[in-house]
Coordinates of N, CA and C in Angstrom, one line a residue:
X1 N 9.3 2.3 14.2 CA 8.2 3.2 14.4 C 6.8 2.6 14.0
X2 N 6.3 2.9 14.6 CA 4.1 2.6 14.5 C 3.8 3.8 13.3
X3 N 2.6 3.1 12.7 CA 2.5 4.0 11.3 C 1.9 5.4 11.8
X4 N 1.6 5.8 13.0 CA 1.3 6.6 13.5 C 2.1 7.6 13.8
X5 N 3.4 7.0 13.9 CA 5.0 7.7 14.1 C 5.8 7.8 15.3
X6 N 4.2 7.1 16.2 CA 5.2 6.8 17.6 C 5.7 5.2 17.9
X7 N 6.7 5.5 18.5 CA 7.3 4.1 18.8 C 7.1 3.0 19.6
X8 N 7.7 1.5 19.1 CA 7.5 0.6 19.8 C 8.6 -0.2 20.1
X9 N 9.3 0.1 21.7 CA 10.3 -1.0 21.5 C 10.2 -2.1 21.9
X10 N 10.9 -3.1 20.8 CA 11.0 -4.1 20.7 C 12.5 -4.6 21.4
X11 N 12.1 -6.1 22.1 CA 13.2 -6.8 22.6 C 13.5 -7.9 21.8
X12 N 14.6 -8.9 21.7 CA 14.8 -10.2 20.7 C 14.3 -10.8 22.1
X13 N 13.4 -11.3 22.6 CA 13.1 -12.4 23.4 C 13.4 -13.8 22.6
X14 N 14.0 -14.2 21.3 CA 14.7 -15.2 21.0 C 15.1 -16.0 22.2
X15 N 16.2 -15.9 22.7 CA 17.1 -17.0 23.8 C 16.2 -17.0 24.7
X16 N 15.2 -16.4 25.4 CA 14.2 -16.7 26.4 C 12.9 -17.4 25.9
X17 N 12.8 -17.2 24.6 CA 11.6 -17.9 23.8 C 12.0 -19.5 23.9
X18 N 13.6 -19.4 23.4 CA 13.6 -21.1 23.2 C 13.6 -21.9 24.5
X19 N 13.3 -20.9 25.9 CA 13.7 -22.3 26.5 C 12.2 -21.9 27.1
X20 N 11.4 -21.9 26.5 CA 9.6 -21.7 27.3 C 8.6 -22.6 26.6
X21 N 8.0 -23.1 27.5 CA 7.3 -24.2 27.0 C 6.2 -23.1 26.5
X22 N 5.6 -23.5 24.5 CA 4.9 -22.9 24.4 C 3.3 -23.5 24.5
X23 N 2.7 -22.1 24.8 CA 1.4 -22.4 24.8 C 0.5 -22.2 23.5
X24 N -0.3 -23.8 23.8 CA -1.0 -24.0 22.4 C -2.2 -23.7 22.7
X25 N -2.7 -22.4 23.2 CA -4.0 -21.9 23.5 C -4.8 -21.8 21.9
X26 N -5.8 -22.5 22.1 CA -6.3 -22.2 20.3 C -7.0 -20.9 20.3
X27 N -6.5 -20.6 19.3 CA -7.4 -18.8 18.9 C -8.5 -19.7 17.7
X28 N -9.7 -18.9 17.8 CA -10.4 -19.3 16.5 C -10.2 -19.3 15.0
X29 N -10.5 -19.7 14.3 CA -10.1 -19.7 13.3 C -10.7 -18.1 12.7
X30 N -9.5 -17.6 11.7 CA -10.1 -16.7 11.0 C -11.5 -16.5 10.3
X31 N -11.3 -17.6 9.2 CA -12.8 -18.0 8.8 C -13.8 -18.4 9.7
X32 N -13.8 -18.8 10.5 CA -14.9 -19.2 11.4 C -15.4 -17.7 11.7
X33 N -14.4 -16.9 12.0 CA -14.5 -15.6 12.7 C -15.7 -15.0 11.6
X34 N -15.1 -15.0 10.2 CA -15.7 -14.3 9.3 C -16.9 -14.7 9.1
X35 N -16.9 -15.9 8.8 CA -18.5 -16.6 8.5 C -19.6 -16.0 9.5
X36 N -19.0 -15.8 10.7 CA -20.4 -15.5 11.6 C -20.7 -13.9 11.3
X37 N -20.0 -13.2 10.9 CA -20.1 -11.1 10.4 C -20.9 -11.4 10.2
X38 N -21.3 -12.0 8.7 CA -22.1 -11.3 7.4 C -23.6 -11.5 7.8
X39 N -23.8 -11.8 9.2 CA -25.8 -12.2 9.2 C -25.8 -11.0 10.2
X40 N -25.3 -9.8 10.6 CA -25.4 -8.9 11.1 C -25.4 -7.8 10.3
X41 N -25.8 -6.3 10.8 CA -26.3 -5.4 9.8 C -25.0 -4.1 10.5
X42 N -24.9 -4.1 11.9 CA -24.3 -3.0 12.4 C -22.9 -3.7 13.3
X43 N -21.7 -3.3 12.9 CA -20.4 -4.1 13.5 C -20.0 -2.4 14.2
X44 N -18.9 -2.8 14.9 CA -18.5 -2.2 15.8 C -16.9 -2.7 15.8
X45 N -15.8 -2.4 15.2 CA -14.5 -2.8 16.0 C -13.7 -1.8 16.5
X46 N -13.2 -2.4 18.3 CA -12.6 -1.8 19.1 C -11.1 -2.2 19.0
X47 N -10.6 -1.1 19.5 CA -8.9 -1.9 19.3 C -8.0 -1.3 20.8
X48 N -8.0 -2.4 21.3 CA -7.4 -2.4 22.6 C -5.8 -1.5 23.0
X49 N -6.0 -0.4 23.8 CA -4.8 0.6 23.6 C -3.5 -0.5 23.6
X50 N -2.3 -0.6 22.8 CA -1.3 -1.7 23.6 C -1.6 -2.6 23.9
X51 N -2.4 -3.6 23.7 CA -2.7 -5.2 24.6 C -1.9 -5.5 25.2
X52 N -1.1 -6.1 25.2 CA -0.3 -6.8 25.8 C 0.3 -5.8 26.9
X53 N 0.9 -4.7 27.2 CA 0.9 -3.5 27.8 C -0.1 -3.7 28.9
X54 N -1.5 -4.0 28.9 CA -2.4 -3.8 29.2 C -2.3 -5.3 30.5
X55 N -1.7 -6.5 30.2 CA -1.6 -7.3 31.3 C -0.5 -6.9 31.9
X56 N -0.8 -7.2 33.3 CA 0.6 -7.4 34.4 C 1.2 -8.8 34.0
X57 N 2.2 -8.7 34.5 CA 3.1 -9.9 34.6 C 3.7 -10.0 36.3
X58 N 3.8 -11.2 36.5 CA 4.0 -11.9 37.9 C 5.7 -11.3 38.4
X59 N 5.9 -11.5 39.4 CA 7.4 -11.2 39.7 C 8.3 -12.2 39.2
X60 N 7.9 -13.3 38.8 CA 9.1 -14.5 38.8 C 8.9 -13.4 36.6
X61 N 8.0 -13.4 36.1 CA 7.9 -13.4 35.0 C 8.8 -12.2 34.2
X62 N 8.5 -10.8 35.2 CA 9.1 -9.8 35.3 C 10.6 -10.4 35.4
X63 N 11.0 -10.6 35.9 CA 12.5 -11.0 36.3 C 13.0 -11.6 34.7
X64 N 12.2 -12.3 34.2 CA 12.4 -12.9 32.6 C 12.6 -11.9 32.0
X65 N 12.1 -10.8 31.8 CA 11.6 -9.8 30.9 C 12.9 -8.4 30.7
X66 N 14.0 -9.1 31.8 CA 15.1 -7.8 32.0 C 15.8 -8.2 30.8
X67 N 16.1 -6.1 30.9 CA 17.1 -6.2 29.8 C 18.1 -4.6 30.3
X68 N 19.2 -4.3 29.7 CA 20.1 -3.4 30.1 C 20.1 -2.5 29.5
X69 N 20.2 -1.7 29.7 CA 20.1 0.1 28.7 C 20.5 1.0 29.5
X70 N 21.6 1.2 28.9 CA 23.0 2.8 29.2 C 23.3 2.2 30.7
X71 N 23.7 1.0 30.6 CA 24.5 0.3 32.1 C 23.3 0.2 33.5
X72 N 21.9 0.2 33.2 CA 20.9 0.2 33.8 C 20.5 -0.8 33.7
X73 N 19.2 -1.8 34.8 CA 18.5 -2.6 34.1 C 17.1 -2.1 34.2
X74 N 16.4 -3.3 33.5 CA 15.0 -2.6 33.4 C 14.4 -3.9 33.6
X75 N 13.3 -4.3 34.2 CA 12.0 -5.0 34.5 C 10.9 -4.6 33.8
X76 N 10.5 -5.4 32.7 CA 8.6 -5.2 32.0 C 8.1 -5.4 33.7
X77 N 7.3 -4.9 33.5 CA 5.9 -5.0 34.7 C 4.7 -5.6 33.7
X78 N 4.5 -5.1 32.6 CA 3.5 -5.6 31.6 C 4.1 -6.3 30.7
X79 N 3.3 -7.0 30.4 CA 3.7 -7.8 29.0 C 3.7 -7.9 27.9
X80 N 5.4 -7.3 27.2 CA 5.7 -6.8 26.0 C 5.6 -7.7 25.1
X81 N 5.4 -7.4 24.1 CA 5.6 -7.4 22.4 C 7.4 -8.6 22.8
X82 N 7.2 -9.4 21.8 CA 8.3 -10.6 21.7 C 8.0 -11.8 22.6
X83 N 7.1 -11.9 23.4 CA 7.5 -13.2 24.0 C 6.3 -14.1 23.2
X84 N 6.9 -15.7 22.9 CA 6.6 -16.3 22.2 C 4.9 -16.6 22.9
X85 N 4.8 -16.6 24.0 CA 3.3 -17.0 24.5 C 2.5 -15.6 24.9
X86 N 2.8 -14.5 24.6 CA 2.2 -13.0 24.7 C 0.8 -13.5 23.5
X87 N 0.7 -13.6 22.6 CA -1.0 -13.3 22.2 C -1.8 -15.2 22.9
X88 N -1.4 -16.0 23.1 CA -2.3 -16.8 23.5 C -2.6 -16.4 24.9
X89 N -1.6 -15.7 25.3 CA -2.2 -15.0 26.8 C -3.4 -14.2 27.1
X90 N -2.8 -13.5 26.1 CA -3.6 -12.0 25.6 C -5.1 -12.5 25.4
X91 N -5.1 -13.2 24.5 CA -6.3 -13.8 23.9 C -6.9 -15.0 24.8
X92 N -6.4 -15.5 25.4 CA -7.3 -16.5 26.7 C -7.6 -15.6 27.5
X93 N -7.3 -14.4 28.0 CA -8.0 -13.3 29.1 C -9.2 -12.9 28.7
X94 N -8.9 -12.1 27.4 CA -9.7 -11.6 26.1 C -11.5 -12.7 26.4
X95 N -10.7 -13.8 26.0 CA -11.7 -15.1 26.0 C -12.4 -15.2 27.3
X96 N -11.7 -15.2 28.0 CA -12.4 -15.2 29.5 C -13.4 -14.1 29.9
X97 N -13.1 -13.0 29.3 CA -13.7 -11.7 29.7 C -15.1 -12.1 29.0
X98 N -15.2 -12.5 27.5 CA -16.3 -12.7 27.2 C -16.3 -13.7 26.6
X99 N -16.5 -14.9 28.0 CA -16.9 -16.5 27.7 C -18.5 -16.3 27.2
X100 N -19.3 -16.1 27.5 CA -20.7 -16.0 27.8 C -21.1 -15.5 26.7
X101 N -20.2 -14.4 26.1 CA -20.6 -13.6 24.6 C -20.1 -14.0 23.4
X102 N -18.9 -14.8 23.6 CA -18.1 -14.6 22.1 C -19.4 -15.8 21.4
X103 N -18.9 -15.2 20.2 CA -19.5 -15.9 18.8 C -21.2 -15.4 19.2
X104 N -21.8 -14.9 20.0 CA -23.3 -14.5 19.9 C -23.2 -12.9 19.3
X105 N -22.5 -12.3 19.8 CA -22.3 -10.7 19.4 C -21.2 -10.1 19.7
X106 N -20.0 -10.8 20.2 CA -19.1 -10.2 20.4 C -17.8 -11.2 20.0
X107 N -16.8 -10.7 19.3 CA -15.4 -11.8 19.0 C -14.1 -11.0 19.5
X108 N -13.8 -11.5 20.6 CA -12.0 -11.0 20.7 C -11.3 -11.2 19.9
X109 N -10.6 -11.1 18.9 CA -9.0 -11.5 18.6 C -8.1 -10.2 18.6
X110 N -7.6 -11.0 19.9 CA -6.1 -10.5 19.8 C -6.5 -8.7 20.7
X111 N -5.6 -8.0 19.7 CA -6.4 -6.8 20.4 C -7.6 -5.9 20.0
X112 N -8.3 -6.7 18.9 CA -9.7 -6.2 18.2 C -10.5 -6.9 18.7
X113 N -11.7 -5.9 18.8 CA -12.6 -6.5 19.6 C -14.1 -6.4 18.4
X114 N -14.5 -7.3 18.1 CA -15.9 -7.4 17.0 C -16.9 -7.5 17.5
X115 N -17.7 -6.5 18.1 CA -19.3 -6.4 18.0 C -19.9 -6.1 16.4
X116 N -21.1 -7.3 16.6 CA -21.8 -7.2 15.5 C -23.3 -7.5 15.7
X117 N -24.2 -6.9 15.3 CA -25.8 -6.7 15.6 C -26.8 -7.0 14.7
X118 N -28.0 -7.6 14.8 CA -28.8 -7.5 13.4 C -29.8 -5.8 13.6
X119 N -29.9 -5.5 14.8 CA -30.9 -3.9 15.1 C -29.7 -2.8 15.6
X120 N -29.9 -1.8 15.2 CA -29.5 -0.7 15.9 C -29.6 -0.6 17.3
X121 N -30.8 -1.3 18.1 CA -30.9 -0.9 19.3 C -30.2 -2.2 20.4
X122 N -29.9 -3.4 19.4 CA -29.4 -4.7 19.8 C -27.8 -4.3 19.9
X123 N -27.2 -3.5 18.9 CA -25.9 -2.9 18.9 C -25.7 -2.0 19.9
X124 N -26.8 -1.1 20.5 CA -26.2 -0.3 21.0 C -26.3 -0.9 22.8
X125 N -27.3 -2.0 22.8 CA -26.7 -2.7 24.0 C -25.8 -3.6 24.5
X126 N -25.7 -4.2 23.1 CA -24.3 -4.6 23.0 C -22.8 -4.2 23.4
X127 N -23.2 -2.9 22.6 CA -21.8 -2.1 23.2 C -21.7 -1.4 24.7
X128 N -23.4 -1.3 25.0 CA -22.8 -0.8 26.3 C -22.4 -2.2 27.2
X129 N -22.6 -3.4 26.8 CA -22.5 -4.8 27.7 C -21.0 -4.2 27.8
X130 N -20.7 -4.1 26.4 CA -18.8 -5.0 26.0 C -17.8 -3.6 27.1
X131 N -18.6 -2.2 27.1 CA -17.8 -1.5 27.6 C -17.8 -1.5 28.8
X132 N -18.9 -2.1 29.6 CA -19.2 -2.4 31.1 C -18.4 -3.3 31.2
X133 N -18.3 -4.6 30.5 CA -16.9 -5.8 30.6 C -15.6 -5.2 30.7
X134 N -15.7 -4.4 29.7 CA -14.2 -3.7 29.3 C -13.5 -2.9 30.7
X135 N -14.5 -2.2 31.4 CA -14.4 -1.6 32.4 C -13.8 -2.2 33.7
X136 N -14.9 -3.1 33.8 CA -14.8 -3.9 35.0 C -13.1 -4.3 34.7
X137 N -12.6 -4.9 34.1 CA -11.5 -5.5 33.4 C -10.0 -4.8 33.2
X138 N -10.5 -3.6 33.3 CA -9.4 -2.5 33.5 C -8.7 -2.6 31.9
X139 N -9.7 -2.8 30.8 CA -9.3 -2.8 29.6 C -9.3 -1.6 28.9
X140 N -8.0 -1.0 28.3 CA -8.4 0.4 28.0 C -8.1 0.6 26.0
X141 N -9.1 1.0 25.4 CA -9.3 1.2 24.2 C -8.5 2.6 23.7
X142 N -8.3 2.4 22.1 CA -7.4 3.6 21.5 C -8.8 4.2 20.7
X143 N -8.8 5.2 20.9 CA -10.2 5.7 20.7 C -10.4 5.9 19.1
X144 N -8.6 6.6 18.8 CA -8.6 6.5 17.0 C -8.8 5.3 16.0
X145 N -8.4 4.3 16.7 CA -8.5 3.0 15.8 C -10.1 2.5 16.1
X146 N -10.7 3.0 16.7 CA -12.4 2.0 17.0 C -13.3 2.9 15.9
X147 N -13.8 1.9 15.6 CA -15.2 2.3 14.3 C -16.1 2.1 15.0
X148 N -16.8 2.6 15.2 CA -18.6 2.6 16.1 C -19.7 2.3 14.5
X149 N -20.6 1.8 15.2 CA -21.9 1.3 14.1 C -21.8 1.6 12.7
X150 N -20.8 1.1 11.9 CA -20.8 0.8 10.8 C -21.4 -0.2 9.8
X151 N -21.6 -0.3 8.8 CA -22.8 -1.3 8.2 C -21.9 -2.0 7.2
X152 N -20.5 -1.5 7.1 CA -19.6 -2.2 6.6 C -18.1 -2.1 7.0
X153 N -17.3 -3.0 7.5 CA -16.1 -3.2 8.0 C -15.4 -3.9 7.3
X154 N -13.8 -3.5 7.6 CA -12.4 -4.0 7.2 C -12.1 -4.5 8.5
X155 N -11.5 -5.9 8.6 CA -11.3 -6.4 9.8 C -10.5 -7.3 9.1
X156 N -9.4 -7.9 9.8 CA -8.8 -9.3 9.2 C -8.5 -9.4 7.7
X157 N -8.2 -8.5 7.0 CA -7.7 -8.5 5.6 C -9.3 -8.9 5.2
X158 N -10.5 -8.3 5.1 CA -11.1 -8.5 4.7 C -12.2 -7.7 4.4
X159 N -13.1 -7.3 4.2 CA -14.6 -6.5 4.2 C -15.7 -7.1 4.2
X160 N -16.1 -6.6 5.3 CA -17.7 -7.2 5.6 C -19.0 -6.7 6.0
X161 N -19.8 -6.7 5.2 CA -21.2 -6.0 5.7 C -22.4 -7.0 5.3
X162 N -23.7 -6.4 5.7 CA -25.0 -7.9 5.8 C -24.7 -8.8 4.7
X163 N -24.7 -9.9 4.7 CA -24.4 -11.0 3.9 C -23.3 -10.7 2.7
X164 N -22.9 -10.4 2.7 CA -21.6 -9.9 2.2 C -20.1 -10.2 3.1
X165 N -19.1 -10.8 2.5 CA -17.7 -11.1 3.0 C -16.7 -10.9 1.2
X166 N -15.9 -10.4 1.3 CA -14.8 -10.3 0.3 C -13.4 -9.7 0.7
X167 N -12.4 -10.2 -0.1 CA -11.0 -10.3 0.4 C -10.8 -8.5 0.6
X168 N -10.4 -7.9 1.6 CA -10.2 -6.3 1.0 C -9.2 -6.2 -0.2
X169 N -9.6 -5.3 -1.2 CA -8.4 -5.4 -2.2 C -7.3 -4.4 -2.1
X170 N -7.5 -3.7 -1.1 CA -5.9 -3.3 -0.7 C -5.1 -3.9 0.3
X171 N -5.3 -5.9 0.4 CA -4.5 -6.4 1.3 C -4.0 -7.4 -0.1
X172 N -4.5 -7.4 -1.6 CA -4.3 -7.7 -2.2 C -2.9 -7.4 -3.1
X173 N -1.6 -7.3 -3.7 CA -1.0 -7.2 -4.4 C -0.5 -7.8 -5.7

C-alpha cells in the first residue's frame, strides 16, 4: 500500500529484467541538482500523477509486460513500476519535454518536477511555461503532492531556500 493507503501493484519483472539490455541514460546528479536551488527565492515542486503510468508502451513491449491473474492474462498498455529501464525512460521523455529549460528554471527528476525563480513574477511565468509543456505532453500532475511558490522546499532528502541547502533532519536517523 502507498502511504496514502491506496495501492500499487507490483510485478517481479526480475526474469524479464535479466535478459534486457539496460539503459545507461544519465540522470543528473543529485548535487548538481541541489547546487543550482539555493540562488532562487520562489521553487515550485510538481509531482507527476503515476509517471511511469503516464507513458504508453509499444505492442512488441506490452506483450513483455503479461502476467496471469485468476486464470486471465493481462497486458500493461503503460509502463509499470519494475522494469529495470522504466525511470531512464521516464526521465529521457521528462528531459526531452524540457531540453531548452532544464537547469535555467526548471529540473525533471524522475516524477518531480523543480521550478525555481529569483522574482515572483519570473515564477509565475515559469509555471505557466512548465504547465503549457505539461499540457501539450499529455502530462498529468497529483495535485496533493505539488507545493506552489514556496520560499523554502523539501525535495531529495533535503531543504532548500535562497542560499541555503541542508540535509532534511527527518531523512536523518
Amino acid at each position: 500500500n502507498k502511504p496514502d493507503g491506496s495501492v500499487r501493484m507490483c510485478l517481479d519483472y526480475r526474469p524479464l529484467n535479466s535478459v534486457c539490455q539496460k539503459d545507461n541514460y544519465q540522470m543528473q546528479n543529485i548535487d548538481d541538482i541541489l547546487d543550482k536551488l539555493p540562488r532562487a527565492t520562489f521553487f515550485t515542486v510538481l509531482d507527476a500523477t503515476s509517471g511511469y503510468y503516464q507513458i504508453a508502451l509499444d505492442e512488441e513491449s506490452q506483450k513483455k509486460t503479461a502476467f496471469t491473474w485468476k486464470r486471465k492474462r493481462y497486458e500493461f498498455t503503460r509502463m509499470p513500476f519494475g522494469l529495470i529501464n522504466a525511470p531512464a525512460s521516464f526521465q529521457r521523455i521528462m528531459d526531452q519535454i524540457f531540453s531548452d529549460e532544464v537547469n535555467e528554471y526548471v529540473i525533471p527528476y524522475l516524477d518531480d518536477i523543480i521550478i525555481f525563480s529569483e522574482t515572483e513574477s519570473d515564477h509565475l511565468n515559469h509555471l505557466e511555461f512548465v504547465f503549457n509543456k505539461l499540457r501539450n505532453h499529455n502530462i498529468y500532475l497529483n495535485k496533493k503532492k505539488c507545493n506552489f511558490m514556496k520560499r523554502e522546499i523539501k525535495i531529495l532528502g533535503h531543504i532548500i531556500k535562497k542560499s541555503e541547502r541542508g540535509i532534511d533532519p527527518q531523512k536523518i536517523e
